[in-house]
CSV table of C-alpha atoms in Angstrom, one decimal:
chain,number,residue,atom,x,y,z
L,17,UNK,CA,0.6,-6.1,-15.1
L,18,UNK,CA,-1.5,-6.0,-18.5
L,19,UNK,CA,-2.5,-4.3,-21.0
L,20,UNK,CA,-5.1,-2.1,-20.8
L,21,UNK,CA,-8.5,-3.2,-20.4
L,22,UNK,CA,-7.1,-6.5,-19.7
L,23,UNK,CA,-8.9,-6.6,-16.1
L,24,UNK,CA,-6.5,-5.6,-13.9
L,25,UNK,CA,-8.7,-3.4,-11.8
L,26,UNK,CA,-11.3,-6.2,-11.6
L,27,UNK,CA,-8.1,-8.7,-9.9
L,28,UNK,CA,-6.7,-6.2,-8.2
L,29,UNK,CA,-9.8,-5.9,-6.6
L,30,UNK,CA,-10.3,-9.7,-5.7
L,31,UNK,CA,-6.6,-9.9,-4.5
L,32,UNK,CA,-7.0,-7.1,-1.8
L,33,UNK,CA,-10.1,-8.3,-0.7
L,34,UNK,CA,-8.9,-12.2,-0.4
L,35,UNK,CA,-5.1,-11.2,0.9
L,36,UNK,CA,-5.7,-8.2,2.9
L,37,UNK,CA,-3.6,-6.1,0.9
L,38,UNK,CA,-3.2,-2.4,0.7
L,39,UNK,CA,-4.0,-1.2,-3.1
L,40,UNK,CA,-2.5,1.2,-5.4
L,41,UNK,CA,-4.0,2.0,-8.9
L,42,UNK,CA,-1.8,4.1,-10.7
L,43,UNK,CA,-5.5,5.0,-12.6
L,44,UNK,CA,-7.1,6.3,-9.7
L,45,UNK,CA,-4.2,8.6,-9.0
L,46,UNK,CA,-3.9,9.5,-12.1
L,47,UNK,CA,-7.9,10.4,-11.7
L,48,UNK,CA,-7.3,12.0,-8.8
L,49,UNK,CA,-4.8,14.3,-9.9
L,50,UNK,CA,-6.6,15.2,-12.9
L,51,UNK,CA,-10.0,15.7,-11.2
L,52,UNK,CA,-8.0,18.0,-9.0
L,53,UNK,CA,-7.1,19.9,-12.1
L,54,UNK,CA,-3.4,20.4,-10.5
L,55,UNK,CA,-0.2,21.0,-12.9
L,56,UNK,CA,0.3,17.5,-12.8
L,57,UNK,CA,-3.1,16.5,-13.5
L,58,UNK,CA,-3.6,18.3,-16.7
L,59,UNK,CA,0.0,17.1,-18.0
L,60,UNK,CA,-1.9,13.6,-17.6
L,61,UNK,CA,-4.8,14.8,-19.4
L,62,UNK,CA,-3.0,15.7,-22.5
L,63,UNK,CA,-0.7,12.3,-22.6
L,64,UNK,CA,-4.2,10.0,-22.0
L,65,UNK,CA,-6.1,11.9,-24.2
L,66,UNK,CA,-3.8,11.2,-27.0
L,67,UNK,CA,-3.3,7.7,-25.8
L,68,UNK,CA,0.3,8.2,-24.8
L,69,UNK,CA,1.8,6.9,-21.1
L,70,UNK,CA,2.7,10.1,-18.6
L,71,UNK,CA,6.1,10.7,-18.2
L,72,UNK,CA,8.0,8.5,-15.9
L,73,UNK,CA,9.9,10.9,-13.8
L,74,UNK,CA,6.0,12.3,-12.9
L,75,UNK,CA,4.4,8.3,-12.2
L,76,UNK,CA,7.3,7.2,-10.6
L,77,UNK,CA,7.4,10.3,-7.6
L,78,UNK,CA,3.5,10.2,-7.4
L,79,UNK,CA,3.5,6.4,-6.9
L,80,UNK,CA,6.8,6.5,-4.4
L,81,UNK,CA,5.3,9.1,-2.6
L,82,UNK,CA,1.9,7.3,-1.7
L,83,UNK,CA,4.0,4.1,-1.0
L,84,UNK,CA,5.9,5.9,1.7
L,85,UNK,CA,2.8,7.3,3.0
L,86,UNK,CA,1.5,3.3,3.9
L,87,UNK,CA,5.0,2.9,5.7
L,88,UNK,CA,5.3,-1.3,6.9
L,89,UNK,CA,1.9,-2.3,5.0
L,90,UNK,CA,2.0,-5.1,2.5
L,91,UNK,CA,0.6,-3.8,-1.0
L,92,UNK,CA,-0.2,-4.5,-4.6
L,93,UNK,CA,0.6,-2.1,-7.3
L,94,UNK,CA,-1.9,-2.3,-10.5
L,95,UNK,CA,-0.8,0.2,-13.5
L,96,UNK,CA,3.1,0.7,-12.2
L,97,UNK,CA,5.7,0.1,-13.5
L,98,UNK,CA,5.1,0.2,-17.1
L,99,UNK,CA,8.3,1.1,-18.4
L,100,UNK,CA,11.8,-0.1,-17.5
L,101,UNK,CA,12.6,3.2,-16.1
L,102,UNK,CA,9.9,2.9,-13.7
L,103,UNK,CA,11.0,-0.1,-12.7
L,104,UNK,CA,14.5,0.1,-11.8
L,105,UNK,CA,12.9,3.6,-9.6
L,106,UNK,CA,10.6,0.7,-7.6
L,107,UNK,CA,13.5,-1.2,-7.3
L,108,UNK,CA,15.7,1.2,-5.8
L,109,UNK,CA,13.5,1.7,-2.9
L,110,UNK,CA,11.8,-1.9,-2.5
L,111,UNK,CA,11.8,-5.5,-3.2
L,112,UNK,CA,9.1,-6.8,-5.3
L,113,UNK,CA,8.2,-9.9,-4.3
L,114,UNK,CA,5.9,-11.4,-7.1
L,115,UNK,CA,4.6,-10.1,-10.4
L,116,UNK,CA,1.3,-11.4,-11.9
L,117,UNK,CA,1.0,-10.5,-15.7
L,118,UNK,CA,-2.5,-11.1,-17.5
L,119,UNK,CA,-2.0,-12.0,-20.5
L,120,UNK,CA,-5.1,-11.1,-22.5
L,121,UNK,CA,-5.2,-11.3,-26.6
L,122,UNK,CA,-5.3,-8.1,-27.9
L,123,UNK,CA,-8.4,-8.3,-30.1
L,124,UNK,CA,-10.2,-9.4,-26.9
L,125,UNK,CA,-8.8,-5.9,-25.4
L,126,UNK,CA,-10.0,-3.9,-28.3
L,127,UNK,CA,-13.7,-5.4,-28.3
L,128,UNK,CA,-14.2,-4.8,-24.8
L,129,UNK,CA,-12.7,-1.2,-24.7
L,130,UNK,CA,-14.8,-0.2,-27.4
L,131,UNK,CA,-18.0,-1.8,-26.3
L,132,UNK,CA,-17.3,0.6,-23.1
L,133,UNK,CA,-20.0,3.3,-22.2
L,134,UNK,CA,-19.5,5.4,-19.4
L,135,UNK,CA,-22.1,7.9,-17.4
L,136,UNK,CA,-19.5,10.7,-16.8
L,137,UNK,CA,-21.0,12.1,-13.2
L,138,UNK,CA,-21.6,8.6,-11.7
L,139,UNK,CA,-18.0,7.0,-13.3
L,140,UNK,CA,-21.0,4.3,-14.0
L,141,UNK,CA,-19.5,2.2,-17.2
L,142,UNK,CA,-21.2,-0.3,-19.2
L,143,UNK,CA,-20.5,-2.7,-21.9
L,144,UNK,CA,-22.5,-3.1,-25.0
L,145,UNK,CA,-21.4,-6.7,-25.1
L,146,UNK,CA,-22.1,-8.1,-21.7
L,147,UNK,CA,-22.9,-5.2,-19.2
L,148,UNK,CA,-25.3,-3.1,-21.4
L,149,UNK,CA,-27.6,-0.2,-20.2
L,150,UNK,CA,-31.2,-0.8,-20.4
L,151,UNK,CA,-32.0,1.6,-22.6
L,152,UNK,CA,-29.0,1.8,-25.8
L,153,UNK,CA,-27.2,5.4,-24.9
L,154,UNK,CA,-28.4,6.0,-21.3
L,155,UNK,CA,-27.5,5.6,-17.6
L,156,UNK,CA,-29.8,3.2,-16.0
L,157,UNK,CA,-30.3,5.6,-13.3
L,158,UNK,CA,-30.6,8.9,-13.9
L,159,UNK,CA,-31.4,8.5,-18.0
L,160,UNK,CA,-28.6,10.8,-18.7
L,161,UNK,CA,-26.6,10.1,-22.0
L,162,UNK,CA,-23.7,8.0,-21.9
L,163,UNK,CA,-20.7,8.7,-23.6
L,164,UNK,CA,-18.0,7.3,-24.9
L,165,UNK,CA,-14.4,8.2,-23.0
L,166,UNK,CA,-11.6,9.5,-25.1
L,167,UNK,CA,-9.4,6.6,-24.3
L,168,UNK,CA,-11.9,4.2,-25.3
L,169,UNK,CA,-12.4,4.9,-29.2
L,170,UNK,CA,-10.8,2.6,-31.4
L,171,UNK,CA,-8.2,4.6,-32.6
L,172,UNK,CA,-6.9,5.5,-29.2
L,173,UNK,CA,-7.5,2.2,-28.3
L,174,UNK,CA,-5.2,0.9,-30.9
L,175,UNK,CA,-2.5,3.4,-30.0
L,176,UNK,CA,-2.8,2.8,-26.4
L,177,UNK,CA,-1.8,-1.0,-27.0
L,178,UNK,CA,0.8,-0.2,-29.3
L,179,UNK,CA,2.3,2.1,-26.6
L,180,UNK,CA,2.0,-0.7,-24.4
L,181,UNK,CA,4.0,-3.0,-26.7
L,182,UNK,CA,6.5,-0.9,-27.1
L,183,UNK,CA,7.2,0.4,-23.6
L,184,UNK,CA,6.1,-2.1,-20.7
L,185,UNK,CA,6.8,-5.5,-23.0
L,186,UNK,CA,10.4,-4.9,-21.7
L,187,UNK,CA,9.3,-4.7,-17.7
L,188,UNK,CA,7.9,-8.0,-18.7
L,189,UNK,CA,11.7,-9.3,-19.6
L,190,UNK,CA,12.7,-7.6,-16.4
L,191,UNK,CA,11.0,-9.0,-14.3
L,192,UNK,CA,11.0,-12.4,-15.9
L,193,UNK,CA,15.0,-12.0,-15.5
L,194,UNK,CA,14.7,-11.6,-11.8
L,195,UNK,CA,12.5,-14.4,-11.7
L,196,UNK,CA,9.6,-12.8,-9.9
L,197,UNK,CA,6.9,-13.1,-13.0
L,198,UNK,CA,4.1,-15.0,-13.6
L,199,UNK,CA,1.9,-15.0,-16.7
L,200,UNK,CA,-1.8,-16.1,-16.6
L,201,UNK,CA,-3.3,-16.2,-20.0
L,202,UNK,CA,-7.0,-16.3,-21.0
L,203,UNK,CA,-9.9,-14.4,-22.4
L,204,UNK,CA,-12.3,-14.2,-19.5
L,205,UNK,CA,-11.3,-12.5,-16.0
L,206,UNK,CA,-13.5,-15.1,-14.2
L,207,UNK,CA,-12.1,-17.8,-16.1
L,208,UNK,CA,-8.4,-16.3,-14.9
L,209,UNK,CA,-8.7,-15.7,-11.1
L,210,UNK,CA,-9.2,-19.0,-10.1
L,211,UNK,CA,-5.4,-19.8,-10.9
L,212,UNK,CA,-4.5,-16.6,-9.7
L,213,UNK,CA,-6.1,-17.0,-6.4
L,214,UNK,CA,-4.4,-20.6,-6.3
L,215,UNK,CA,-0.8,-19.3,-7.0
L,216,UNK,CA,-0.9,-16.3,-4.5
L,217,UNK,CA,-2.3,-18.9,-1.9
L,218,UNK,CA,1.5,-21.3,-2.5
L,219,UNK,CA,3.3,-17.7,-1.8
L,220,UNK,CA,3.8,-15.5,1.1
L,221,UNK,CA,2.7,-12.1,-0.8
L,222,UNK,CA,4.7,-10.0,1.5
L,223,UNK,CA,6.6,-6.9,0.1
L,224,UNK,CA,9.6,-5.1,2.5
L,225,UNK,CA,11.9,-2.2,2.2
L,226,UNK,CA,15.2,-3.6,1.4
C-alpha cells in the first residue's frame, strides 16, 4: 500500500523477484481493461482521468476473479484494497497475511509525478528530475514527442492524493487493527527496500484461503 507514485510498482517488483511471488497490480488490470476498450475499461477511463478511484464493486470482482484464477499460489497485491469496502471483500475470501505500507511524504509524491514523461506507444516513462530523455520532450528511441499523462498534471495529481487521504487512510486503520501492517517511511525507494527486504525475510509471506 501507498499513495500514488509512492513506488509501489518498483517494490512490488523487487518482492516477487526475491520471494517468488505471484503479482497482481490492480494498474495493469486496470490497463488492460482499458486498452481493451471493454464496458469496464472505459468506466475506468472516465474515473482516472478525473483523478477519482473506480468503483469498488468493479475493482473488487476484477481483482477476485484473477486471484481465483492462480488457485494455491502465494501472491502480493499492489493497488488493492484502497478502500475499506474493498477490504472487508478480500477478507471474506482470504487471509492477508502481511501488509507493507510505504509511507512516502506527499510533496515528494507530487515532484516525482509531475517530473513524469511518458512515450505513449512504448509505455517508455521518464523523469525530468532523475530519469530524463536525452533530448527535453522526446523518446530516446524513436524521437517521438513525449507527453505528459492525464493523471500526472499537477492538478490531478493533487486530487488523486486527496482521494487517497480520504478513502484508503482508513484500510490503513484496518489493517493496523488486525495487526498485519507495517509502515516503512522514507523519500527514496532504494533507500526503503533494504528494510523491506529484511522484514519479509523474519516472516513466512504465505497467503491461504481461509
Amino acid at each position: 500500500m501507498g499513495p500514488p507514485g509512492s513506488g509501489k510498482g518498483t517494490v512490488s517488483a523487487r518482492i516477487t523477484k526475491t520471494f517468488g511471488l505471484k503479482h497482481l497490480s490492480s494498474g495493469d488490470i486496470l490497463r488492460a481493461n482499458i486498452n481493451a476498450k471493454t464496458e469496464l475499461g472505459l468506466l475506468m477511463k472516465s474515473c482516472i482521468d478525473q483523478g477519482q478511484l473506480v468503483p469498488d464493486d468493479v475493482m473488487s470482482r476484477l481483482i477476485l476473479s484473477d486471484l481465483r484464477a492462480l488457485d494455491q499460489s502465494s501472491w502480493l497485491l499492489d493497488g488493492f484494497p484502497r478502500t475499506v469496502s474493498q477490504a472487508d471483500a478480500l477478507d471474506k475470501a482470504y487471509s492477508v497475511d502481511t501488509v507493507i505500507n510505504l509511507n512516502v511524504p506527499f510533496q515528494t509524491i507530487k515532484q516525482r509525478l509531475t517530473s513524469r514523461w511518458t512515450h505513449l506507444p512504448s509505455g517508455r516513462v521518464y523523469n525530468v528530475d532523475f530519469n530524463p530523455p536525452k533530448v527535453p520532450g522526446l523518446d530516446d528511441v524513436t524521437g517521438e514527442p513525449l507527453v505528459q499523462r492525464d493523471d500526472d498534471t499537477p492538478e490531478t495529481v493533487t486530487r488523486r492524493l486527496k482521494a487517497y487521504e480520504t478513502q484508503t487512510e482508513p484500510v490503513l486503520e484496518y489493517y493496523r487493527s488486525k495487526g498485519v501492517l507495517q509502515s516503512f517511511s522514507g523519500t527514496e525507494t532504494n533507500k526503503i527496500w533494504p528494510h523491506i527486504e529484511a522484514f519479509l525475510h523474519t516472516h513466512t509471506v504465505c497467503v491461504g484461503k481461509q
